[in-house]
């Protein structure tokens, strides 16, 4: 599987997970900074989240180092699915990631017993067939959900709110925060 498409997929998939984990690292590190002042119940949740986070980080880095290892990709998929399900926000983006991880998990388990020589291409072809259907279903549901009378009303549309949330997760402060503070 040295030059297989699955090797490249595993490497780039793990790389994209790193961007999501960076955002969570900022959240977890800020929570640990205030660890002493939090309630014991919140401390427990933070410790559990940190264990899940570390498992996903370790499997993500393993996929970067050994992208041709199907067992590592399977472990990465399971760790990511558990972490996203337990601690991911309920957004279309995370629901899409969950669906994709479930598809990837099923495909990896389906071909787990086959010889290495032909399985990489089979896995990639299976993903190539299923993922576009998932994307079509997601965007059809999103389009139907958005078709309402407040589509063009910026005070009711969630697009500006979602952009501010996404911006604040990766960068601080958001451009909306700068424009409102400079105009006052």
GROMACS .gro file of N, CA and C in nm:
model
  552
    1UNK      N    1   0.082  -0.120   0.000
    1UNK     CA    2   0.000   0.000   0.000
    1UNK      C    3   0.087   0.126   0.000
    2UNK      N    4   0.210   0.114  -0.043
    2UNK     CA    5   0.301   0.228  -0.040
    2UNK      C    6   0.248   0.349  -0.115
    3UNK      N    7   0.207   0.333  -0.239
    3UNK     CA    8   0.159   0.446  -0.317
    3UNK      C    9   0.009   0.435  -0.345
    4UNK      N   10  -0.064   0.382  -0.252
    4UNK     CA   11  -0.207   0.364  -0.274
    4UNK      C   12  -0.283   0.493  -0.246
    5UNK      N   13  -0.401   0.505  -0.307
    5UNK     CA   14  -0.483   0.623  -0.280
    5UNK      C   15  -0.524   0.633  -0.133
    6UNK      N   16  -0.539   0.518  -0.066
    6UNK     CA   17  -0.579   0.519   0.075
    6UNK      C   18  -0.471   0.584   0.162
    7UNK      N   19  -0.346   0.564   0.125
    7UNK     CA   20  -0.236   0.626   0.200
    7UNK      C   21  -0.248   0.778   0.196
    8UNK      N   22  -0.275   0.831   0.078
    8UNK     CA   23  -0.288   0.976   0.063
    8UNK      C   24  -0.414   1.026   0.134
    9UNK      N   25  -0.522   0.949   0.120
    9UNK     CA   26  -0.645   0.987   0.190
    9UNK      C   27  -0.621   0.995   0.341
   10UNK      N   28  -0.558   0.891   0.398
   10UNK     CA   29  -0.535   0.886   0.543
   10UNK      C   30  -0.450   1.004   0.588
   11UNK      N   31  -0.348   1.037   0.511
   11UNK     CA   32  -0.261   1.149   0.548
   11UNK      C   33  -0.338   1.281   0.546
   12UNK      N   34  -0.411   1.306   0.438
   12UNK     CA   35  -0.482   1.434   0.427
   12UNK      C   36  -0.601   1.442   0.522
   13UNK      N   37  -0.664   1.329   0.549
   13UNK     CA   38  -0.773   1.325   0.646
   13UNK      C   39  -0.720   1.360   0.785
   14UNK      N   40  -0.608   1.300   0.823
   14UNK     CA   41  -0.548   1.331   0.953
   14UNK      C   42  -0.504   1.476   0.960
   15UNK      N   43  -0.453   1.529   0.850
   15UNK     CA   44  -0.412   1.670   0.848
   15UNK      C   45  -0.532   1.762   0.871
   16UNK      N   46  -0.643   1.731   0.807
   16UNK     CA   47  -0.762   1.816   0.826
   16UNK      C   48  -0.816   1.805   0.968
   17UNK      N   49  -0.800   1.689   1.030
   17UNK     CA   50  -0.843   1.676   1.169
   17UNK      C   51  -0.760   1.766   1.260
   18UNK      N   52  -0.635   1.785   1.225
   18UNK     CA   53  -0.549   1.871   1.306
   18UNK      C   54  -0.603   2.012   1.319
   19UNK      N   55  -0.665   2.064   1.212
   19UNK     CA   56  -0.723   2.198   1.220
   19UNK      C   57  -0.839   2.203   1.319
   20UNK      N   58  -0.922   2.100   1.320
   20UNK     CA   59  -1.033   2.095   1.415
   20UNK      C   60  -0.982   2.076   1.558
   21UNK      N   61  -0.878   1.997   1.573
   21UNK     CA   62  -0.825   1.973   1.706
   21UNK      C   63  -0.756   2.096   1.762
   22UNK      N   64  -0.700   2.180   1.676
   22UNK     CA   65  -0.638   2.304   1.724
   22UNK      C   66  -0.741   2.391   1.794
   23UNK      N   67  -0.859   2.401   1.735
   23UNK     CA   68  -0.967   2.480   1.795
   23UNK      C   69  -1.003   2.422   1.933
   24UNK      N   70  -1.014   2.290   1.942
   24UNK     CA   71  -1.048   2.226   2.069
   24UNK      C   72  -0.935   2.239   2.170
   25UNK      N   73  -0.811   2.239   2.124
   25UNK     CA   74  -0.698   2.258   2.213
   25UNK      C   75  -0.707   2.394   2.282
   26UNK      N   76  -0.745   2.497   2.207
   26UNK     CA   77  -0.759   2.630   2.266
   26UNK      C   78  -0.868   2.629   2.375
   27UNK      N   79  -0.979   2.560   2.348
   27UNK     CA   80  -1.089   2.553   2.444
   27UNK      C   81  -1.046   2.478   2.570
   28UNK      N   82  -0.982   2.363   2.551
   28UNK     CA   83  -0.942   2.280   2.665
   28UNK      C   84  -0.833   2.349   2.747
   29UNK      N   85  -0.737   2.411   2.681
   29UNK     CA   86  -0.631   2.478   2.756
   29UNK      C   87  -0.684   2.597   2.835
   30UNK      N   88  -0.783   2.669   2.780
   30UNK     CA   89  -0.844   2.778   2.854
   30UNK      C   90  -0.921   2.724   2.975
   31UNK      N   91  -0.985   2.610   2.958
   31UNK     CA   92  -1.060   2.550   3.070
   31UNK      C   93  -0.964   2.502   3.179
   32UNK      N   94  -0.849   2.447   3.141
   32UNK     CA   95  -0.752   2.405   3.242
   32UNK      C   96  -0.691   2.523   3.315
   33UNK      N   97  -0.684   2.638   3.249
   33UNK     CA   98  -0.631   2.757   3.316
   33UNK      C   99  -0.720   2.797   3.434
   34UNK      N  100  -0.849   2.768   3.422
   34UNK     CA  101  -0.944   2.801   3.530
   34UNK      C  102  -0.988   2.676   3.606
   35UNK      N  103  -0.907   2.570   3.601
   35UNK     CA  104  -0.945   2.440   3.658
   35UNK      C  105  -0.973   2.448   3.808
   36UNK      N  106  -0.892   2.520   3.882
   36UNK     CA  107  -0.907   2.526   4.028
   36UNK      C  108  -1.038   2.592   4.069
   37UNK      N  109  -1.086   2.685   3.988
   37UNK     CA  110  -1.209   2.759   4.024
   37UNK      C  111  -1.336   2.687   3.980
   38UNK      N  112  -1.325   2.579   3.903
   38UNK     CA  113  -1.446   2.512   3.853
   38UNK      C  114  -1.497   2.410   3.954
   39UNK      N  115  -1.622   2.375   3.938
   39UNK     CA  116  -1.684   2.278   4.028
   39UNK      C  117  -1.627   2.139   4.000
   40UNK      N  118  -1.635   2.050   4.100
   40UNK     CA  119  -1.584   1.913   4.080
   40UNK      C  120  -1.651   1.841   3.962
   41UNK      N  121  -1.779   1.867   3.940
   41UNK     CA  122  -1.849   1.804   3.829
   41UNK      C  123  -1.791   1.850   3.695
   42UNK      N  124  -1.766   1.980   3.683
   42UNK     CA  125  -1.706   2.033   3.561
   42UNK      C  126  -1.561   1.986   3.544
   43UNK      N  127  -1.491   1.968   3.656
   43UNK     CA  128  -1.355   1.915   3.648
   43UNK      C  129  -1.355   1.774   3.591
   44UNK      N  130  -1.451   1.693   3.632
   44UNK     CA  131  -1.462   1.556   3.581
   44UNK      C  132  -1.490   1.557   3.432
   45UNK      N  133  -1.584   1.640   3.389
   45UNK     CA  134  -1.616   1.650   3.247
   45UNK      C  135  -1.493   1.694   3.168
   46UNK      N  136  -1.419   1.790   3.222
   46UNK     CA  137  -1.298   1.839   3.154
   46UNK      C  138  -1.193   1.729   3.144
   47UNK      N  139  -1.176   1.652   3.249
   47UNK     CA  140  -1.077   1.543   3.245
   47UNK      C  141  -1.118   1.435   3.145
   48UNK      N  142  -1.246   1.401   3.141
   48UNK     CA  143  -1.294   1.301   3.045
   48UNK      C  144  -1.276   1.353   2.902
   49UNK      N  145  -1.313   1.479   2.882
   49UNK     CA  146  -1.295   1.538   2.749
   49UNK      C  147  -1.148   1.539   2.709
   50UNK      N  148  -1.061   1.567   2.804
   50UNK     CA  149  -0.918   1.570   2.775
   50UNK      C  150  -0.866   1.432   2.736
   51UNK      N  151  -0.917   1.327   2.800
   51UNK     CA  152  -0.875   1.191   2.765
   51UNK      C  153  -0.920   1.158   2.622
   52UNK      N  154  -1.046   1.189   2.590
   52UNK     CA  155  -1.095   1.168   2.453
   52UNK      C  156  -1.012   1.249   2.354
   53UNK      N  157  -0.982   1.374   2.390
   53UNK     CA  158  -0.903   1.462   2.304
   53UNK      C  159  -0.765   1.402   2.279
   54UNK      N  160  -0.698   1.356   2.384
   54UNK     CA  161  -0.565   1.299   2.369
   54UNK      C  162  -0.568   1.172   2.284
   55UNK      N  163  -0.672   1.091   2.299
   55UNK     CA  164  -0.684   0.972   2.215
   55UNK      C  165  -0.696   1.011   2.068
   56UNK      N  166  -0.777   1.112   2.040
   56UNK     CA  167  -0.790   1.154   1.901
   56UNK      C  168  -0.660   1.215   1.849
   57UNK      N  169  -0.592   1.294   1.931
   57UNK     CA  170  -0.465   1.353   1.888
   57UNK      C  171  -0.362   1.244   1.860
   58UNK      N  172  -0.352   1.145   1.948
   58UNK     CA  173  -0.255   1.037   1.927
   58UNK      C  174  -0.284   0.957   1.801
   59UNK      N  175  -0.411   0.925   1.778
   59UNK     CA  176  -0.443   0.849   1.656
   59UNK      C  177  -0.428   0.936   1.532
   60UNK      N  178  -0.455   1.066   1.544
   60UNK     CA  179  -0.436   1.155   1.430
   60UNK      C  180  -0.288   1.163   1.393
   61UNK      N  181  -0.201   1.181   1.492
   61UNK     CA  182  -0.057   1.185   1.464
   61UNK      C  183  -0.008   1.050   1.412
   62UNK      N  184  -0.064   0.941   1.462
   62UNK     CA  185  -0.028   0.808   1.411
   62UNK      C  186  -0.064   0.795   1.264
   63UNK      N  187  -0.178   0.851   1.225
   63UNK     CA  188  -0.217   0.847   1.084
   63UNK      C  189  -0.125   0.932   0.997
   64UNK      N  190  -0.072   1.038   1.055
   64UNK     CA  191   0.023   1.121   0.980
   64UNK      C  192   0.157   1.048   0.962
   65UNK      N  193   0.198   0.974   1.065
   65UNK     CA  194   0.326   0.904   1.060
   65UNK      C  195   0.316   0.774   0.981
   66UNK      N  196   0.207   0.700   1.000
   66UNK     CA  197   0.186   0.571   0.931
   66UNK      C  198   0.057   0.575   0.850
   67UNK      N  199   0.051   0.655   0.745
   67UNK     CA  200  -0.075   0.668   0.672
   67UNK      C  201  -0.116   0.542   0.597
   68UNK      N  202  -0.023   0.449   0.576
   68UNK     CA  203  -0.058   0.329   0.501
   68UNK      C  204  -0.107   0.215   0.590
   69UNK      N  205  -0.117   0.239   0.720
   69UNK     CA  206  -0.160   0.135   0.812
   69UNK      C  207  -0.312   0.144   0.832
   70UNK      N  208  -0.385   0.041   0.786
   70UNK     CA  209  -0.531   0.043   0.798
   70UNK      C  210  -0.577   0.035   0.943
   71UNK      N  211  -0.503  -0.033   1.028
   71UNK     CA  212  -0.542  -0.042   1.169
   71UNK      C  213  -0.534   0.095   1.236
   72UNK      N  214  -0.432   0.172   1.200
   72UNK     CA  215  -0.419   0.308   1.255
   72UNK      C  216  -0.534   0.395   1.205
   73UNK      N  217  -0.568   0.383   1.076
   73UNK     CA  218  -0.680   0.459   1.022
   73UNK      C  219  -0.811   0.419   1.090
   74UNK      N  220  -0.828   0.291   1.117
   74UNK     CA  221  -0.947   0.245   1.187
   74UNK      C  222  -0.951   0.302   1.329
   75UNK      N  223  -0.839   0.298   1.400
   75UNK     CA  224  -0.834   0.355   1.536
   75UNK      C  225  -0.861   0.505   1.533
   76UNK      N  226  -0.805   0.574   1.434
   76UNK     CA  227  -0.828   0.718   1.420
   76UNK      C  228  -0.976   0.745   1.395
   77UNK      N  229  -1.039   0.665   1.311
   77UNK     CA  230  -1.181   0.683   1.280
   77UNK      C  231  -1.266   0.663   1.404
   78UNK      N  232  -1.239   0.557   1.480
   78UNK     CA  233  -1.317   0.530   1.602
   78UNK      C  234  -1.296   0.640   1.706
   79UNK      N  235  -1.171   0.681   1.726
   79UNK     CA  236  -1.143   0.787   1.825
   79UNK      C  237  -1.211   0.917   1.785
   80UNK      N  238  -1.203   0.951   1.657
   80UNK     CA  239  -1.265   1.075   1.610
   80UNK      C  240  -1.417   1.069   1.621
   81UNK      N  241  -1.475   0.955   1.586
   81UNK     CA  242  -1.620   0.940   1.596
   81UNK      C  243  -1.666   0.952   1.741
   82UNK      N  244  -1.595   0.891   1.833
   82UNK     CA  245  -1.630   0.901   1.975
   82UNK      C  246  -1.617   1.045   2.025
   83UNK      N  247  -1.508   1.111   1.988
   83UNK     CA  248  -1.486   1.248   2.035
   83UNK      C  249  -1.590   1.343   1.978
   84UNK      N  250  -1.616   1.335   1.849
   84UNK     CA  251  -1.713   1.425   1.786
   84UNK      C  252  -1.853   1.400   1.840
   85UNK      N  253  -1.888   1.274   1.861
   85UNK     CA  254  -2.020   1.241   1.912
   85UNK      C  255  -2.037   1.291   2.056
   86UNK      N  256  -1.934   1.274   2.137
   86UNK     CA  257  -1.944   1.314   2.278
   86UNK      C  258  -1.929   1.463   2.299
   87UNK      N  259  -1.842   1.530   2.223
   87UNK     CA  260  -1.809   1.668   2.254
   87UNK      C  261  -1.821   1.766   2.138
   88UNK      N  262  -1.859   1.718   2.021
   88UNK     CA  263  -1.870   1.808   1.906
   88UNK      C  264  -1.996   1.892   1.913
   89UNK      N  265  -1.993   2.010   1.855
   89UNK     CA  266  -2.114   2.093   1.853
   89UNK      C  267  -2.218   2.033   1.759
   90UNK      N  268  -2.343   2.063   1.784
   90UNK     CA  269  -2.449   2.012   1.699
   90UNK      C  270  -2.467   2.106   1.580
   91UNK      N  271  -2.375   2.098   1.487
   91UNK     CA  272  -2.383   2.181   1.367
   91UNK      C  273  -2.386   2.090   1.246
   92UNK      N  274  -2.425   2.146   1.132
   92UNK     CA  275  -2.427   2.066   1.010
   92UNK      C  276  -2.288   2.012   0.978
   93UNK      N  277  -2.187   2.093   1.008
   93UNK     CA  278  -2.051   2.052   0.979
   93UNK      C  279  -2.013   1.927   1.059
   94UNK      N  280  -2.043   1.926   1.186
   94UNK     CA  281  -2.009   1.811   1.270
   94UNK      C  282  -2.099   1.690   1.238
   95UNK      N  283  -2.224   1.716   1.205
   95UNK     CA  284  -2.310   1.605   1.164
   95UNK      C  285  -2.259   1.542   1.035
   96UNK      N  286  -2.210   1.623   0.944
   96UNK     CA  287  -2.150   1.570   0.821
   96UNK      C  288  -2.027   1.487   0.854
   97UNK      N  289  -1.945   1.538   0.945
   97UNK     CA  290  -1.825   1.463   0.984
   97UNK      C  291  -1.864   1.330   1.049
   98UNK      N  292  -1.967   1.331   1.134
   98UNK     CA  293  -2.012   1.207   1.196
   98UNK      C  294  -2.059   1.107   1.091
   99UNK      N  295  -2.138   1.153   0.996
   99UNK     CA  296  -2.186   1.063   0.890
   99UNK      C  297  -2.070   1.008   0.810
  100UNK      N  298  -1.974   1.094   0.777
  100UNK     CA  299  -1.858   1.046   0.702
  100UNK      C  300  -1.778   0.945   0.783
  101UNK      N  301  -1.758   0.972   0.912
  101UNK     CA  302  -1.683   0.878   0.996
  101UNK      C  303  -1.755   0.744   1.006
  102UNK      N  304  -1.888   0.747   1.014
  102UNK     CA  305  -1.963   0.621   1.016
  102UNK      C  306  -1.945   0.545   0.886
  103UNK      N  307  -1.952   0.616   0.773
  103UNK     CA  308  -1.931   0.552   0.643
  103UNK      C  309  -1.790   0.492   0.636
  104UNK      N  310  -1.691   0.570   0.677
  104UNK     CA  311  -1.553   0.523   0.676
  104UNK      C  312  -1.537   0.401   0.766
  105UNK      N  313  -1.597   0.404   0.883
  105UNK     CA  314  -1.589   0.291   0.975
  105UNK      C  315  -1.649   0.165   0.914
  106UNK      N  316  -1.766   0.178   0.854
  106UNK     CA  317  -1.831   0.062   0.791
  106UNK      C  318  -1.745   0.007   0.678
  107UNK      N  319  -1.692   0.096   0.594
  107UNK     CA  320  -1.610   0.052   0.481
  107UNK      C  321  -1.481  -0.016   0.530
  108UNK      N  322  -1.417   0.042   0.631
  108UNK     CA  323  -1.294  -0.019   0.684
  108UNK      C  324  -1.322  -0.155   0.746
  109UNK      N  325  -1.432  -0.166   0.819
  109UNK     CA  326  -1.467  -0.295   0.879
  109UNK      C  327  -1.507  -0.397   0.773
  110UNK      N  328  -1.573  -0.350   0.669
  110UNK     CA  329  -1.618  -0.440   0.561
  110UNK      C  330  -1.498  -0.508   0.494
  111UNK      N  331  -1.391  -0.432   0.473
  111UNK     CA  332  -1.274  -0.484   0.402
  111UNK      C  333  -1.159  -0.522   0.497
  112UNK      N  334  -1.185  -0.539   0.624
  112UNK     CA  335  -1.077  -0.560   0.720
  112UNK      C  336  -1.002  -0.691   0.700
  113UNK      N  337  -1.064  -0.792   0.645
  113UNK     CA  338  -1.001  -0.923   0.633
  113UNK      C  339  -0.931  -0.946   0.499
  114UNK      N  340  -0.948  -0.854   0.406
  114UNK     CA  341  -0.890  -0.875   0.273
  114UNK      C  342  -0.742  -0.844   0.272
  115UNK      N  343  -0.673  -0.902   0.174
  115UNK     CA  344  -0.529  -0.880   0.158
  115UNK      C  345  -0.501  -0.734   0.126
  116UNK      N  346  -0.384  -0.691   0.164
  116UNK     CA  347  -0.346  -0.551   0.150
  116UNK      C  348  -0.338  -0.506   0.005
  117UNK      N  349  -0.303  -0.593  -0.086
  117UNK     CA  350  -0.274  -0.553  -0.223
  117UNK      C  351  -0.393  -0.488  -0.294
  118UNK      N  352  -0.512  -0.542  -0.278
  118UNK     CA  353  -0.626  -0.491  -0.355
  118UNK      C  354  -0.723  -0.409  -0.271
  119UNK      N  355  -0.711  -0.414  -0.142
  119UNK     CA  356  -0.813  -0.354  -0.057
  119UNK      C  357  -0.810  -0.201  -0.059
  120UNK      N  358  -0.695  -0.141  -0.072
  120UNK     CA  359  -0.687   0.005  -0.070
  120UNK      C  360  -0.773   0.067  -0.179
  121UNK      N  361  -0.762   0.015  -0.298
  121UNK     CA  362  -0.841   0.068  -0.409
  121UNK      C  363  -0.990   0.042  -0.387
  122UNK      N  364  -1.024  -0.074  -0.329
  122UNK     CA  365  -1.166  -0.104  -0.302
  122UNK      C  366  -1.224  -0.007  -0.201
  123UNK      N  367  -1.147   0.024  -0.097
  123UNK     CA  368  -1.194   0.118   0.005
  123UNK      C  369  -1.216   0.255  -0.057
  124UNK      N  370  -1.121   0.300  -0.136
  124UNK     CA  371  -1.133   0.432  -0.199
  124UNK      C  372  -1.250   0.437  -0.296
  125UNK      N  373  -1.272   0.329  -0.371
  125UNK     CA  374  -1.385   0.326  -0.464
  125UNK      C  375  -1.518   0.326  -0.388
  126UNK      N  376  -1.524   0.256  -0.275
  126UNK     CA  377  -1.647   0.256  -0.194
  126UNK      C  378  -1.674   0.396  -0.140
  127UNK      N  379  -1.571   0.462  -0.089
  127UNK     CA  380  -1.588   0.599  -0.039
  127UNK      C  381  -1.625   0.693  -0.152
  128UNK      N  382  -1.564   0.673  -0.267
  128UNK     CA  383  -1.593   0.757  -0.382
  128UNK      C  384  -1.738   0.744  -0.426
  129UNK      N  385  -1.797   0.627  -0.405
  129UNK     CA  386  -1.937   0.607  -0.444
  129UNK      C  387  -2.035   0.662  -0.341
  130UNK      N  388  -2.000   0.655  -0.214
  130UNK     CA  389  -2.095   0.689  -0.108
  130UNK      C  390  -2.089   0.835  -0.066
  131UNK      N  391  -1.971   0.893  -0.058
  131UNK     CA  392  -1.956   1.029  -0.007
  131UNK      C  393  -2.032   1.133  -0.090
  132UNK      N  394  -2.030   1.127  -0.223
  132UNK     CA  395  -2.111   1.225  -0.297
  132UNK      C  396  -2.261   1.216  -0.265
  133UNK      N  397  -2.310   1.096  -0.243
  133UNK     CA  398  -2.451   1.080  -0.205
  133UNK      C  399  -2.478   1.145  -0.069
  134UNK      N  400  -2.383   1.130   0.022
  134UNK     CA  401  -2.397   1.193   0.153
  134UNK      C  402  -2.400   1.345   0.139
  135UNK      N  403  -2.312   1.399   0.056
  135UNK     CA  404  -2.308   1.545   0.037
  135UNK      C  405  -2.436   1.596  -0.028
  136UNK      N  406  -2.486   1.524  -0.127
  136UNK     CA  407  -2.612   1.564  -0.192
  136UNK      C  408  -2.725   1.565  -0.090
  137UNK      N  409  -2.735   1.461  -0.010
  137UNK     CA  410  -2.841   1.454   0.091
  137UNK      C  411  -2.827   1.569   0.191
  138UNK      N  412  -2.706   1.598   0.235
  138UNK     CA  413  -2.684   1.706   0.331
  138UNK      C  414  -2.730   1.840   0.275
  139UNK      N  415  -2.689   1.872   0.152
  139UNK     CA  416  -2.723   2.002   0.096
  139UNK      C  417  -2.869   2.014   0.057
  140UNK      N  418  -2.933   1.903   0.019
  140UNK     CA  419  -3.077   1.908  -0.007
  140UNK      C  420  -3.152   1.938   0.122
  141UNK      N  421  -3.116   1.869   0.229
  141UNK     CA  422  -3.180   1.894   0.358
  141UNK      C  423  -3.153   2.037   0.405
  142UNK      N  424  -3.030   2.084   0.389
  142UNK     CA  425  -2.996   2.222   0.430
  142UNK      C  426  -3.074   2.324   0.348
  143UNK      N  427  -3.087   2.301   0.218
  143UNK     CA  428  -3.161   2.395   0.133
  143UNK      C  429  -3.308   2.399   0.169
  144UNK      N  430  -3.366   2.283   0.191
  144UNK     CA  431  -3.508   2.279   0.230
  144UNK      C  432  -3.527   2.347   0.366
  145UNK      N  433  -3.432   2.324   0.456
  145UNK     CA  434  -3.441   2.386   0.589
  145UNK      C  435  -3.433   2.538   0.581
  146UNK      N  436  -3.350   2.590   0.490
  146UNK     CA  437  -3.331   2.734   0.479
  146UNK      C  438  -3.444   2.806   0.405
  147UNK      N  439  -3.525   2.734   0.329
  147UNK     CA  440  -3.631   2.799   0.253
  147UNK      C  441  -3.744   2.839   0.347
  148UNK      N  442  -3.739   2.964   0.390
  148UNK     CA  443  -3.844   3.018   0.475
  148UNK      C  444  -3.857   3.168   0.447
  149UNK      N  445  -3.950   3.232   0.514
  149UNK     CA  446  -3.977   3.373   0.483
  149UNK      C  447  -3.868   3.468   0.532
  150UNK      N  448  -3.777   3.423   0.616
  150UNK     CA  449  -3.673   3.512   0.667
  150UNK      C  450  -3.537   3.487   0.601
  151UNK      N  451  -3.539   3.428   0.484
  151UNK     CA  452  -3.415   3.394   0.412
  151UNK      C  453  -3.325   3.517   0.393
  152UNK      N  454  -3.383   3.630   0.354
  152UNK     CA  455  -3.304   3.749   0.326
  152UNK      C  456  -3.296   3.846   0.444
  153UNK      N  457  -3.355   3.812   0.556
  153UNK     CA  458  -3.353   3.899   0.674
  153UNK      C  459  -3.227   3.868   0.756
  154UNK      N  460  -3.132   3.960   0.758
  154UNK     CA  461  -3.005   3.935   0.826
  154UNK      C  462  -3.020   3.924   0.978
  155UNK      N  463  -3.127   3.979   1.032
  155UNK     CA  464  -3.145   3.968   1.177
  155UNK      C  465  -3.198   3.831   1.217
  156UNK      N  466  -3.256   3.758   1.122
  156UNK     CA  467  -3.310   3.626   1.153
  156UNK      C  468  -3.228   3.512   1.093
  157UNK      N  469  -3.150   3.541   0.991
  157UNK     CA  470  -3.069   3.438   0.926
  157UNK      C  471  -2.952   3.401   1.016
  158UNK      N  472  -2.917   3.274   1.018
  158UNK     CA  473  -2.809   3.229   1.107
  158UNK      C  474  -2.671   3.240   1.043
  159UNK      N  475  -2.662   3.279   0.917
  159UNK     CA  476  -2.533   3.278   0.848
  159UNK      C  477  -2.431   3.370   0.916
  160UNK      N  478  -2.471   3.491   0.953
  160UNK     CA  479  -2.376   3.583   1.016
  160UNK      C  480  -2.336   3.533   1.155
  161UNK      N  481  -2.430   3.473   1.227
  161UNK     CA  482  -2.399   3.419   1.359
  161UNK      C  483  -2.302   3.302   1.349
  162UNK      N  484  -2.326   3.213   1.253
  162UNK     CA  485  -2.238   3.098   1.236
  162UNK      C  486  -2.098   3.143   1.197
  163UNK      N  487  -2.088   3.242   1.108
  163UNK     CA  488  -1.956   3.293   1.068
  163UNK      C  489  -1.881   3.351   1.188
  164UNK      N  490  -1.951   3.423   1.274
  164UNK     CA  491  -1.887   3.479   1.394
  164UNK      C  492  -1.840   3.368   1.487
  165UNK      N  493  -1.918   3.262   1.500
  165UNK     CA  494  -1.879   3.150   1.586
  165UNK      C  495  -1.755   3.081   1.530
  166UNK      N  496  -1.758   3.052   1.401
  166UNK     CA  497  -1.644   2.985   1.338
  166UNK      C  498  -1.519   3.072   1.348
  167UNK      N  499  -1.532   3.201   1.321
  167UNK     CA  500  -1.418   3.292   1.329
  167UNK      C  501  -1.360   3.294   1.470
  168UNK      N  502  -1.447   3.300   1.571
  168UNK     CA  503  -1.398   3.308   1.709
  168UNK      C  504  -1.331   3.178   1.754
  169UNK      N  505  -1.367   3.065   1.691
  169UNK     CA  506  -1.302   2.940   1.729
  169UNK      C  507  -1.157   2.934   1.682
  170UNK      N  508  -1.128   2.996   1.571
  170UNK     CA  509  -0.993   2.991   1.517
  170UNK      C  510  -0.913   3.117   1.544
  171UNK      N  511  -0.980   3.230   1.550
  171UNK     CA  512  -0.912   3.358   1.569
  171UNK      C  513  -0.987   3.438   1.675
  172UNK      N  514  -0.916   3.526   1.744
  172UNK     CA  515  -0.982   3.612   1.841
  172UNK      C  516  -0.928   3.753   1.822
  173UNK      N  517  -1.004   3.852   1.833
  173UNK     CA  518  -1.149   3.859   1.828
  173UNK      C  519  -1.199   3.852   1.684
  174UNK      N  520  -1.329   3.838   1.668
  174UNK     CA  521  -1.385   3.827   1.533
  174UNK      C  522  -1.395   3.966   1.469
  175UNK      N  523  -1.401   3.970   1.335
  175UNK     CA  524  -1.410   4.100   1.268
  175UNK      C  525  -1.536   4.175   1.309
  176UNK      N  526  -1.645   4.105   1.339
  176UNK     CA  527  -1.767   4.171   1.382
  176UNK      C  528  -1.745   4.242   1.516
  177UNK      N  529  -1.665   4.179   1.604
  177UNK     CA  530  -1.635   4.242   1.732
  177UNK      C  531  -1.552   4.367   1.713
  178UNK      N  532  -1.457   4.365   1.619
  178UNK     CA  533  -1.375   4.483   1.593
  178UNK      C  534  -1.455   4.597   1.535
  179UNK      N  535  -1.546   4.566   1.442
  179UNK     CA  536  -1.621   4.674   1.377
  179UNK      C  537  -1.720   4.737   1.475
  180UNK      N  538  -1.778   4.656   1.565
  180UNK     CA  539  -1.874   4.715   1.660
  180UNK      C  540  -1.803   4.797   1.768
  181UNK      N  541  -1.680   4.755   1.807
  181UNK     CA  542  -1.610   4.830   1.910
  181UNK      C  543  -1.546   4.958   1.853
  182UNK      N  544  -1.505   4.954   1.727
  182UNK     CA  545  -1.444   5.075   1.670
  182UNK      C  546  -1.548   5.180   1.633
  183UNK      N  547  -1.674   5.139   1.610
  183UNK     CA  548  -1.777   5.237   1.574
  183UNK      C  549  -1.837   5.306   1.696
  184UNK      N  550  -1.813   5.253   1.817
  184UNK     CA  551  -1.870   5.314   1.937
  184UNK      C  552  -1.789   5.428   1.988
   0.00000   0.00000   0.00000
